[in-house]
CSV table of C-alpha atoms and ligand atoms in Angstrom, one decimal:
chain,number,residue,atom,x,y,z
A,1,UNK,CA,89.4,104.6,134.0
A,2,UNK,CA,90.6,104.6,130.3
A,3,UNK,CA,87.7,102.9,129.0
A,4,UNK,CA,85.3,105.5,130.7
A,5,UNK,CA,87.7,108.6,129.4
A,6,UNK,CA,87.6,106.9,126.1
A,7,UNK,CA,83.8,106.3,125.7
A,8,UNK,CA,83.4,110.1,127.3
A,9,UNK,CA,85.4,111.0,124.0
A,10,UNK,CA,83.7,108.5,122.0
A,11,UNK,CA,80.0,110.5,122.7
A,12,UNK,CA,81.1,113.8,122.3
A,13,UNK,CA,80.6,113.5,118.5
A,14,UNK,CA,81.6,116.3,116.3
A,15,UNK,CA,78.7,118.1,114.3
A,16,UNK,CA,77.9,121.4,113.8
A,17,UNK,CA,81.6,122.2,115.3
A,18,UNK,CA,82.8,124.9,112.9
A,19,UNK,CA,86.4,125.8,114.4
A,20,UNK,CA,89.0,123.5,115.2
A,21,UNK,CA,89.1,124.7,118.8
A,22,UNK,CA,85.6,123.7,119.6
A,23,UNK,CA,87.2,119.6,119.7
A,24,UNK,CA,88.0,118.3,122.5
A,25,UNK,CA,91.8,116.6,122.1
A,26,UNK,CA,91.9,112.8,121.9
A,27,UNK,CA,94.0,112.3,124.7
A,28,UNK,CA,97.0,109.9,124.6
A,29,UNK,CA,96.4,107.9,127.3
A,30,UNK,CA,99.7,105.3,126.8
A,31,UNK,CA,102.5,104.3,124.5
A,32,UNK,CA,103.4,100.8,123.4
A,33,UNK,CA,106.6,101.2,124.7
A,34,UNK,CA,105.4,102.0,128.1
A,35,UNK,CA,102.7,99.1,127.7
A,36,UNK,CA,104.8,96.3,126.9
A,37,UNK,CA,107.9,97.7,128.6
A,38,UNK,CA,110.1,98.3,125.9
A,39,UNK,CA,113.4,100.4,127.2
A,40,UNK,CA,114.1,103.5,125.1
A,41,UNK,CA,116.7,105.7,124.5
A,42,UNK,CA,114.7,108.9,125.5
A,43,UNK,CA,111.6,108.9,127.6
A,44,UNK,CA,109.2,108.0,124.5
A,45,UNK,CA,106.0,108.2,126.1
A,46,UNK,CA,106.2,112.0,127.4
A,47,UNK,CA,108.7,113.6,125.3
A,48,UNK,CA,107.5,116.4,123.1
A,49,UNK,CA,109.4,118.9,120.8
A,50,UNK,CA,110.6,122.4,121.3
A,51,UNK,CA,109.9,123.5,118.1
A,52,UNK,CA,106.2,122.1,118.0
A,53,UNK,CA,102.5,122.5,119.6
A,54,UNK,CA,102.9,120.2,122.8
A,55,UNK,CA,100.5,117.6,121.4
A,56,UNK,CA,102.9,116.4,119.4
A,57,UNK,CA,104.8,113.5,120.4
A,58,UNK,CA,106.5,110.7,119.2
A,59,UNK,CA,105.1,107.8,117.6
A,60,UNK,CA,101.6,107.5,116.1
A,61,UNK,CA,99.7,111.0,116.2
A,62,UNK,CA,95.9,111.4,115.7
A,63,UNK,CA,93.2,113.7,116.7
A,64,UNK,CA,93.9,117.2,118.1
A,65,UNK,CA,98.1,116.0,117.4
A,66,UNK,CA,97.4,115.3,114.2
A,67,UNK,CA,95.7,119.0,113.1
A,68,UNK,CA,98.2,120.5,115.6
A,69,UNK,CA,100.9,118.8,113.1
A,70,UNK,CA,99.1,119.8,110.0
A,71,UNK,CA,98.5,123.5,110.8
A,72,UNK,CA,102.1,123.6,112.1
A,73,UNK,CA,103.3,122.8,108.5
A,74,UNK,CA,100.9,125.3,106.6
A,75,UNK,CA,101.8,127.8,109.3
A,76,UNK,CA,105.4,127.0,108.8
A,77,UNK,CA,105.5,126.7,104.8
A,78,UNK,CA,106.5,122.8,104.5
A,79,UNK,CA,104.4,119.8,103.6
A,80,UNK,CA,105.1,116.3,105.0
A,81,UNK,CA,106.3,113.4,102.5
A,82,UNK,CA,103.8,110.4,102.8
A,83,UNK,CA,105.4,107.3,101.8
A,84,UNK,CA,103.6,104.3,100.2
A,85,UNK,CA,105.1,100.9,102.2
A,86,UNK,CA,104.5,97.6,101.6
A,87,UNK,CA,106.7,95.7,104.2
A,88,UNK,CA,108.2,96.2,108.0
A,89,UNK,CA,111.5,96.8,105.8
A,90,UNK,CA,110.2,100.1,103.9
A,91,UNK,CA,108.7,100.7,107.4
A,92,UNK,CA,111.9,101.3,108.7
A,93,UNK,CA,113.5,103.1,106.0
A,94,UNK,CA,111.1,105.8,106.5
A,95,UNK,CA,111.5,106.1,110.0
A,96,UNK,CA,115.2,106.4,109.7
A,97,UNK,CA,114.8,108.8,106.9
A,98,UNK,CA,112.3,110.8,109.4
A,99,UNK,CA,114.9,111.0,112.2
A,100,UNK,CA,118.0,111.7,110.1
A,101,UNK,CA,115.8,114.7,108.7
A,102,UNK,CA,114.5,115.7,112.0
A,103,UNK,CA,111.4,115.9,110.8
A,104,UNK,CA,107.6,114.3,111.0
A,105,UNK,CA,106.3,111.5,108.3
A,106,UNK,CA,103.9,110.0,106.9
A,107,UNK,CA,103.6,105.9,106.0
A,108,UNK,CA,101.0,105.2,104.4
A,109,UNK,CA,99.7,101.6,103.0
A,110,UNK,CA,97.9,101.1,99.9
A,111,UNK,CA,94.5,98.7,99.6
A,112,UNK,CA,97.1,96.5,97.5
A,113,UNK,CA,100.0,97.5,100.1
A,114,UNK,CA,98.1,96.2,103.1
A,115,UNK,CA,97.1,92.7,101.2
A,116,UNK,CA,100.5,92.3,100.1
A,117,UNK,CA,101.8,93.0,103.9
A,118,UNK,CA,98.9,90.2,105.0
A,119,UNK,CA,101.3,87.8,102.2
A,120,UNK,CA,99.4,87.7,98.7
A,121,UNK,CA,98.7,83.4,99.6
A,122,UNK,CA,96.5,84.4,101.9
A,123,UNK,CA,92.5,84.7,100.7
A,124,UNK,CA,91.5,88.0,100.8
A,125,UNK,CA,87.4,87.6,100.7
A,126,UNK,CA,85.6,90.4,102.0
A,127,UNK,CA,88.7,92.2,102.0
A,128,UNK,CA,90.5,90.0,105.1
A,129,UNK,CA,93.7,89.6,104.3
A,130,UNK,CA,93.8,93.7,103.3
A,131,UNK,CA,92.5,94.4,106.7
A,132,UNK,CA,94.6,92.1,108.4
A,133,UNK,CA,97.7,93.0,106.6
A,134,UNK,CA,96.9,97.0,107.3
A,135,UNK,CA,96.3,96.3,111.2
A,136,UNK,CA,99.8,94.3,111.0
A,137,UNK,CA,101.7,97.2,109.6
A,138,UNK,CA,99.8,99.4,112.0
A,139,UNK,CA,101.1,97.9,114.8
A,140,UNK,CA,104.9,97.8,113.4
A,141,UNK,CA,104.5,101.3,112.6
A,142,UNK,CA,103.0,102.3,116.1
A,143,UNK,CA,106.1,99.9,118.1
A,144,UNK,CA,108.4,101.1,116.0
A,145,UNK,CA,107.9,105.1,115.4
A,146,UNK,CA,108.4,106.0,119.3
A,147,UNK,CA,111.2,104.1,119.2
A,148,UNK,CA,112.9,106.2,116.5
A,149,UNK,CA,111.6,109.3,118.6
A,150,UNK,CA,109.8,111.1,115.9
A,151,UNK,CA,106.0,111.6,115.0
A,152,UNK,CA,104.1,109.8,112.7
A,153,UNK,CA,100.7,110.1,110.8
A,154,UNK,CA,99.5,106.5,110.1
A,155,UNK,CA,97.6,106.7,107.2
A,156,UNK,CA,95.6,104.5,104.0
A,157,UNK,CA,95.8,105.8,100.5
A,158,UNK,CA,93.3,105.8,97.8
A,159,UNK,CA,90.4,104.0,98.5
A,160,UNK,CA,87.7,103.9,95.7
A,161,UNK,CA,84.0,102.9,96.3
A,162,UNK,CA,84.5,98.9,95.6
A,163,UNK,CA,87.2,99.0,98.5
A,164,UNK,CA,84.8,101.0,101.0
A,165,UNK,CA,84.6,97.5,102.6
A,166,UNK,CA,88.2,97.6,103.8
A,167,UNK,CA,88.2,101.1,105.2
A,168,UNK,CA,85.0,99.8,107.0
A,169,UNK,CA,86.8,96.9,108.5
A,170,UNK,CA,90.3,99.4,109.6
A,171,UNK,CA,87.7,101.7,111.0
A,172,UNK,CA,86.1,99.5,113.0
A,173,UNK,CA,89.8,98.5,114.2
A,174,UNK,CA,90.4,101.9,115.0
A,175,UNK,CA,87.1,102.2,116.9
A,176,UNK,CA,88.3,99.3,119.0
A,177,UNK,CA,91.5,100.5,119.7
A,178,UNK,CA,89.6,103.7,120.7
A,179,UNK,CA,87.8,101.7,123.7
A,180,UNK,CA,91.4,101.2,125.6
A,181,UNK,CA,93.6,103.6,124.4
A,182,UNK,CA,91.6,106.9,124.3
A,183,UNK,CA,93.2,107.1,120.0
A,184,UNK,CA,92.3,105.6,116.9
A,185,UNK,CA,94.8,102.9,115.5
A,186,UNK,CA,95.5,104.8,112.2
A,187,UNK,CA,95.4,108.9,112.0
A,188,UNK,CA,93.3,109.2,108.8
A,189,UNK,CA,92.2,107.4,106.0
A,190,UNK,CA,92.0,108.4,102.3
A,191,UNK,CA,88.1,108.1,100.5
A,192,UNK,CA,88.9,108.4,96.6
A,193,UNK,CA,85.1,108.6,95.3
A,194,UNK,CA,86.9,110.9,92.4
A,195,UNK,CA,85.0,108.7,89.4
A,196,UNK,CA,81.4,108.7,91.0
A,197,UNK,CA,79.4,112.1,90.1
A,198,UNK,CA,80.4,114.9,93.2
A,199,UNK,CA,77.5,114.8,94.9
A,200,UNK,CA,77.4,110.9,95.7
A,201,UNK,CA,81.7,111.5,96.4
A,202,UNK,CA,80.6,114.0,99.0
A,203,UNK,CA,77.5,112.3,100.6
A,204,UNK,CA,79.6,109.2,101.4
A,205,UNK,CA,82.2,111.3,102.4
A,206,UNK,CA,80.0,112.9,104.6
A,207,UNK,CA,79.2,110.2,106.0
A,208,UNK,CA,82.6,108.8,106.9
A,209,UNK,CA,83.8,111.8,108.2
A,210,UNK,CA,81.1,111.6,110.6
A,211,UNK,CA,82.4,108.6,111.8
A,212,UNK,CA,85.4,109.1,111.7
A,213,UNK,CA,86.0,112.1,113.5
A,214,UNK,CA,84.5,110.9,116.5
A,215,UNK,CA,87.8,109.3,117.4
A,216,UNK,CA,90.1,111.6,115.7
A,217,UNK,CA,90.7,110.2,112.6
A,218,UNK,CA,91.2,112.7,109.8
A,219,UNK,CA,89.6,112.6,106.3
A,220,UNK,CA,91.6,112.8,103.0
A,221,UNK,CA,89.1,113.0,100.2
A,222,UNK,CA,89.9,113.3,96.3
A,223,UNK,CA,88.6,116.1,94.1
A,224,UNK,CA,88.7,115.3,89.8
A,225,UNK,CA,91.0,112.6,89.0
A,226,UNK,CA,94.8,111.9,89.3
A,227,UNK,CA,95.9,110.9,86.0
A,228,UNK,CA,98.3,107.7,85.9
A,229,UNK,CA,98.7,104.4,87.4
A,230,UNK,CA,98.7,103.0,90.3
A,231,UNK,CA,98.1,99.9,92.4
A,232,UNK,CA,96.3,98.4,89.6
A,233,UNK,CA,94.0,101.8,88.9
A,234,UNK,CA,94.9,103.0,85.4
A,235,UNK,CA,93.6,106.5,84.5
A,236,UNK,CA,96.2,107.4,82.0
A,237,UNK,CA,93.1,108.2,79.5
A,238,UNK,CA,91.0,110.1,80.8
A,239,UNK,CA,89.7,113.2,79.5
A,240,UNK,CA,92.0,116.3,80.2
A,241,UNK,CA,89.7,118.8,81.9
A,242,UNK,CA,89.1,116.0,84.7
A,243,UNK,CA,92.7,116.1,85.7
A,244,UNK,CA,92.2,120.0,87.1
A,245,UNK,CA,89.8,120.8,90.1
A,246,UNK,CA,87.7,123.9,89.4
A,247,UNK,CA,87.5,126.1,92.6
A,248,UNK,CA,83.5,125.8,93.0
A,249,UNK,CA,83.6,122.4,93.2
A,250,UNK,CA,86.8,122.9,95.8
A,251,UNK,CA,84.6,125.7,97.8
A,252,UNK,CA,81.4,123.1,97.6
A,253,UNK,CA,83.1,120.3,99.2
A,254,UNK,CA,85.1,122.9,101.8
A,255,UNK,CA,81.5,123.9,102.3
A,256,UNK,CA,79.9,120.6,102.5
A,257,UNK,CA,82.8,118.6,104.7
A,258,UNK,CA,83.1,121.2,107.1
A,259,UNK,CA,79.6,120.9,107.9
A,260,UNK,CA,80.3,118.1,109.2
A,261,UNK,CA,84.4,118.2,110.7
A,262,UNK,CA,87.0,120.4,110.1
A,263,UNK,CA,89.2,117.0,110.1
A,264,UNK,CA,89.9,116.9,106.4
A,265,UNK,CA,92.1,117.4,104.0
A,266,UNK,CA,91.6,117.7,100.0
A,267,UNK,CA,93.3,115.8,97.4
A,268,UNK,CA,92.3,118.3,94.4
A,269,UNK,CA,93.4,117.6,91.0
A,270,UNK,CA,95.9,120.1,89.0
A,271,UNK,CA,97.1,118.0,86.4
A,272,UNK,CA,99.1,115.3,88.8
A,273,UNK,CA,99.8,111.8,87.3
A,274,UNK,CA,100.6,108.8,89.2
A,275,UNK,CA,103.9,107.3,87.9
A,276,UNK,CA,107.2,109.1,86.4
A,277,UNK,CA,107.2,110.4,82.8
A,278,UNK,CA,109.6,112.1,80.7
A,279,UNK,CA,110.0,115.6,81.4
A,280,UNK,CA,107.4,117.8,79.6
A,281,UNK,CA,104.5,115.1,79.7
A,282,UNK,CA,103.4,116.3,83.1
A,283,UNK,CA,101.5,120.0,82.9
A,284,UNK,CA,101.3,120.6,86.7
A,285,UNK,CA,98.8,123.7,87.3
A,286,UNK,CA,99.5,124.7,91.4
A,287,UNK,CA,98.2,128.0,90.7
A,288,UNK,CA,94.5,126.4,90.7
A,289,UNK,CA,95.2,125.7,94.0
A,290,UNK,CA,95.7,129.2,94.9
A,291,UNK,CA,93.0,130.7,93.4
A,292,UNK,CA,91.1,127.5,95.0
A,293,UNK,CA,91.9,129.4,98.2
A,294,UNK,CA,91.1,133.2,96.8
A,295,UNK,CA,87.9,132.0,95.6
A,296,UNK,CA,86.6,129.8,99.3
A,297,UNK,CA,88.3,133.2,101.7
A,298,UNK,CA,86.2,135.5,99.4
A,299,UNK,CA,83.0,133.6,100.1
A,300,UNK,CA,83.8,133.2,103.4
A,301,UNK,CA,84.5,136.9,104.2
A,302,UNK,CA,85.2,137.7,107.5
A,303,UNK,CA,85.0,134.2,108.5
A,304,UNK,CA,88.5,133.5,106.6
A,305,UNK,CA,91.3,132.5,108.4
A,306,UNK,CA,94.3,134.8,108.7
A,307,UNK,CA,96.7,132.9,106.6
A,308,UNK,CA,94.0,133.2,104.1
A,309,UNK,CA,95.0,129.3,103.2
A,310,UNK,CA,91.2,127.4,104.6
A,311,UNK,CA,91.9,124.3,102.6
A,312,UNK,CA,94.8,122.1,103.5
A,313,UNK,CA,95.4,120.5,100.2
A,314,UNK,CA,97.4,116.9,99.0
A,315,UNK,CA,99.6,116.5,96.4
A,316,UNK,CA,99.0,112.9,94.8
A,317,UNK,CA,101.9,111.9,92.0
A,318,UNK,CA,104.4,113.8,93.2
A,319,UNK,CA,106.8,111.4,91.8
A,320,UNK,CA,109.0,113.3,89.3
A,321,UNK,CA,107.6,116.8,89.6
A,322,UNK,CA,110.0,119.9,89.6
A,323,UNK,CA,110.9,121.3,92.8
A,324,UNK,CA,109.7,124.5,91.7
A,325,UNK,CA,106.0,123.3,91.3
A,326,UNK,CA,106.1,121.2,94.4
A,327,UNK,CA,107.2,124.4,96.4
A,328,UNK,CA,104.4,126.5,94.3
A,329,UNK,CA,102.1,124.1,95.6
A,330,UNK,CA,103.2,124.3,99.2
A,331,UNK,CA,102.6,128.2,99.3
A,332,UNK,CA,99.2,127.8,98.6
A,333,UNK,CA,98.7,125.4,101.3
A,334,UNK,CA,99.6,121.5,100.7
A,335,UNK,CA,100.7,119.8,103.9
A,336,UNK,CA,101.3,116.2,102.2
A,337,UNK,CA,102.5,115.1,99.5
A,338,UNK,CA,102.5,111.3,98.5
A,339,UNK,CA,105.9,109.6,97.3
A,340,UNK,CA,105.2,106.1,95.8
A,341,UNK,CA,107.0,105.6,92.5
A,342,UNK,CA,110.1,107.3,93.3
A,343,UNK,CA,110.7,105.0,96.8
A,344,UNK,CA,109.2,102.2,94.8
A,345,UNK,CA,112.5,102.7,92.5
A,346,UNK,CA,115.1,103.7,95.2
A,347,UNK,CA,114.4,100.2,97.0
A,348,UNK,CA,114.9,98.4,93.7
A,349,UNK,CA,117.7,100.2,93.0
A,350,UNK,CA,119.7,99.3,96.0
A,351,UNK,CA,118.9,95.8,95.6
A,352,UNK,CA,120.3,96.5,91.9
A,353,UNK,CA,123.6,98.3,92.9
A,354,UNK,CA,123.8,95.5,95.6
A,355,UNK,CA,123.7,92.9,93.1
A,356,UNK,CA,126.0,94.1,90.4
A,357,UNK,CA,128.6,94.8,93.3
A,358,UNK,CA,128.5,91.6,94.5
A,359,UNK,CA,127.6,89.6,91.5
A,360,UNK,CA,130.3,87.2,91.1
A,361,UNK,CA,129.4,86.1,95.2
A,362,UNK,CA,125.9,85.7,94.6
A,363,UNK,CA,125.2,82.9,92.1
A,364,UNK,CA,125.6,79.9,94.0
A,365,UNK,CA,125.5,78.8,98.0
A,366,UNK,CA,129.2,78.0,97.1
A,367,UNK,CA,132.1,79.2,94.7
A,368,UNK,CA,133.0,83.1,94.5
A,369,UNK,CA,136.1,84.4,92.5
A,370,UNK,CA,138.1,83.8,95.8
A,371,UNK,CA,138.2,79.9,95.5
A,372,UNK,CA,135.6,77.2,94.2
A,373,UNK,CA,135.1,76.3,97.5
A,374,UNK,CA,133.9,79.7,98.9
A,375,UNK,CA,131.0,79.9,100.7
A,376,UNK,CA,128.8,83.0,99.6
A,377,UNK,CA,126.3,82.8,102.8
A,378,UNK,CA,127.2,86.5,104.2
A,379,UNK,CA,126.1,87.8,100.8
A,380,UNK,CA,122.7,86.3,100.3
A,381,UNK,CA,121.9,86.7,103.5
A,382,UNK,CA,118.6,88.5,102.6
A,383,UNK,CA,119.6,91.6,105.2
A,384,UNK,CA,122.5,92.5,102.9
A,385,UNK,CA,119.9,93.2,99.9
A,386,UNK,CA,117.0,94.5,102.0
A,387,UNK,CA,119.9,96.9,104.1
A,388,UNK,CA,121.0,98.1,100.8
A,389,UNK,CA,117.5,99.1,99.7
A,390,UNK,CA,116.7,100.6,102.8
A,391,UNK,CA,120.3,102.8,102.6
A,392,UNK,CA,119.5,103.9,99.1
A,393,UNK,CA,115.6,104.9,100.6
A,394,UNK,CA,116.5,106.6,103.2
A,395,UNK,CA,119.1,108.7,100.5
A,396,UNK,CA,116.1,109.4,98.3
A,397,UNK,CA,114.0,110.2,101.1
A,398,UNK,CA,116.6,112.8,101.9
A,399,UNK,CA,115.9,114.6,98.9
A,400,UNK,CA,111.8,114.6,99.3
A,401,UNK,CA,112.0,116.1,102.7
A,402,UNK,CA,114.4,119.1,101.6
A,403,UNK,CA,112.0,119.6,98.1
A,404,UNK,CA,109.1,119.9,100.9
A,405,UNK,CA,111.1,121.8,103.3
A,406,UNK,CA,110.4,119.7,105.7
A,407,UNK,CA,113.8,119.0,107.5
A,408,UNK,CA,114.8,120.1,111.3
A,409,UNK,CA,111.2,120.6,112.0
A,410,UNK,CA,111.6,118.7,115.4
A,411,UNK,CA,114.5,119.9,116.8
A,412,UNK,CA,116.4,116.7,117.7
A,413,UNK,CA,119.6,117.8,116.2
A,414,UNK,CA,121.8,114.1,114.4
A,415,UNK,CA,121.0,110.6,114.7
A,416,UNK,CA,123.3,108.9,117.4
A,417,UNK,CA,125.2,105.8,115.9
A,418,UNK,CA,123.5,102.9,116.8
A,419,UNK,CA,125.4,100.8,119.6
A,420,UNK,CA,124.6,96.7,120.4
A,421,UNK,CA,124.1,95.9,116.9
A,422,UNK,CA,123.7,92.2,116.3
A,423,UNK,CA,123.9,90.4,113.2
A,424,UNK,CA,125.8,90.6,109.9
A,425,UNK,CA,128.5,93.8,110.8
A,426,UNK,CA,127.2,97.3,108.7
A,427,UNK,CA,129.6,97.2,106.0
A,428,UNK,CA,131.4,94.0,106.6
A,429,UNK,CA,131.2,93.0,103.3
A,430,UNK,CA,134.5,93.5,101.1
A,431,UNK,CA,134.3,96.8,99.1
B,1,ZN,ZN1,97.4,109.1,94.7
């Protein structure tokens, strides 16, 4: 019965569709929680959220959920952080930051992320270990967001054409995944083809979005160049003009990708960086977002939407930007903005406050200042550093969903104290 329901789904395709109720919903056909038999706290397979369009659920959304979602926080004036993880640990950080802020998430894993998930011994030829390690993270993120009650959009971040290979192997996962569960594995996937000239960026493009939105999986695309570095792509010289979208070229690809789905969303350039700089270096520009959306709702004329916001935009290096620009950028119709750097510090961080609290208790297996003969196992334990990281995430976190104004979106109302816990005690450490 799922298989047929699936493959139904799978043939319907999606050209020519030109609104975004012409698609049939990918139906959720189970939960992992109800597939392995996992207990939870509320019913996690059903439960949806007062405040939200009823596809919306708990755990991994895609498809009809995931535009549902999307149009939801355009409608409602927040975007949704999207957090870079490499590890089950920084998994879990963002889910907990998600539920203490009531509020959706996003976790996504870099091409670097997902081979360093995989463990960076392992051979990575033809892009295996990357693969492997993305599926693996996928499958944490999928057991573990139901769990914690709150919906997630599992998605991959920049992907440039000499990586295409490892976005063909996830999509192919997803396509499998498809065939039992009536979903894709991951919600959407990010092509960065921002360096080739824009007509190849949005033929392949094209081409992936018709693939991809066959199972509900949602296209993020990149428009001109994010200045910066990251995960090993350094753009910090290029030439100025590239780091700011012009609104033809934004109309053109609105044009072009719509063709094909509605399921995208547009990383455009307006002076973002990758990285955190000293104030002043950074010459954000949201307004070329707005008058992206003047320019396409003029063209389109009647056809315009009502909010007069067609484009639902992405904010890349987000890291270190004012409040006011992020909240600039929001009004003219980002839904997502991408936290790396600033969660890449936080973790550090708490490892770094952890350490110098505890220093005199953490440089041998015995011997602390309370006797020669000590023994300093409850303090290298490796869940007292990686707890302390998380705490210090989940804090930072705090202040990226109320900059998006994206806090008691769901409805749940406080996180309840976690009973049964096992392990070292929370705070049984000496202050
Ligand atoms: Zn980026």
């Amino acid at each position: 019965m799922k298989f047929v329901l699936a493959a139904a789904a799978f043939l319907l395709g999606c050209d020519a569709f030109s609104t975004l109720s012409a698609f049939k919903p990918v139906t959720r056909l189970s939960s992992i929680a109800d597939e392995f038999g996992i207990p939870c706290e509320d019913d996690c397979s059903t439960s949806t959220y007062k405040n939200l369009p009823a596809s919306v659920h708990p755990g991994v959304v895609s498809g009809q959920a995931l535009i549902d979602l999307l149009n939801h926080a355009k409608e409602n004036g927040y975007a949704i952080p999207a957090v870079n993880c490499v590890s089950s640990s920084g998994i879990n950080a963002c889910l907990e930051a998600a539920r203490k802020n009531d509020a959706p998430i996003i976790i996504q894993f870099s091409a670097g992320g997902s081979q360093f998930y995989g463990g960076k011994a392992l051979n990575n030829k033809n892009f295996g270990a990357a693969i492997a390690g993305a599926v693996s993270g996928a499958f944490h993120v999928r057991t573990m967001a139901e769990q914690y009650g709150v919906p997630v959009i599992l998605h991959t971040d920049h992907c440039a054409k000499k990586l295409l290979p490892w976005i063909d192997g996830l999509l192919s996962a997803s396509e499998r995944y498809f065939q039992d569960h009536g979903e894709p594995l991951f919600s959407s996937h990010m092509i960065d083809l921002s360096e080739e000239p824009i007509e190849e960026n949005l033929e392949i493009c094209k081409e992936y979005l018709g693939r991809m939105c066959k199972i509900g999986l949602l296209l993020e695309m990149e428009l001109g160049i994010t200045g910066g570095e990251e995960d090993g792509v350094d753009n910090s010289d290029v030439a100025q003009e590239d780091l700011y979208s012009k609104p033809e070229e934004i109309y053109q690809t609105y044009e072009e990708l719509s063709s094909v789905s509605p399921w995208f969303t547009i990383a455009a350039a307006f002076g973002n960086v990758h990285g955190v700089y000293s104030p002043g270096n950074v010459k954000l520009d949201p307004k070329i977002l707005g008058r992206a959306q003047e320019y396409i709702c003029d063209k389109l004329g009647d056809a315009a939407p009502a909010n007069k916001l067609p484009v639902s935009f992405v904010f890349h290096g987000g890291s270190g930007s004012d409040v006011a620009d992020i909240r600039e950028a929001i009004g003219y119709g980002t839904v997502k903005m991408n936290i790396d750097t600033d969660t890449q510090w936080s973790y550090w961080e708490g490892i770094k406050k952890f350490e110098e609290k505890y220093h005199d208790y953490l440089q041998g297996q015995i011997g602390n200042p309370e006797g020669p003969d000590k023994p300093n196992k409850k303090y290298y334990d490796p869940r007292e550093c990686l707890r302390a990281a998380e705490v210090n995430t989940v804090e930072r976190l705090g202040q990226s969903f109320a900059d998006l104004k994206c806090q008691n979106i769901l409805g749940l109302g406080p996180m309840n104290e976690a009973t049964n816990v096992l392990g070292p005690r929370r705070g049984g450490l000496p202050v």
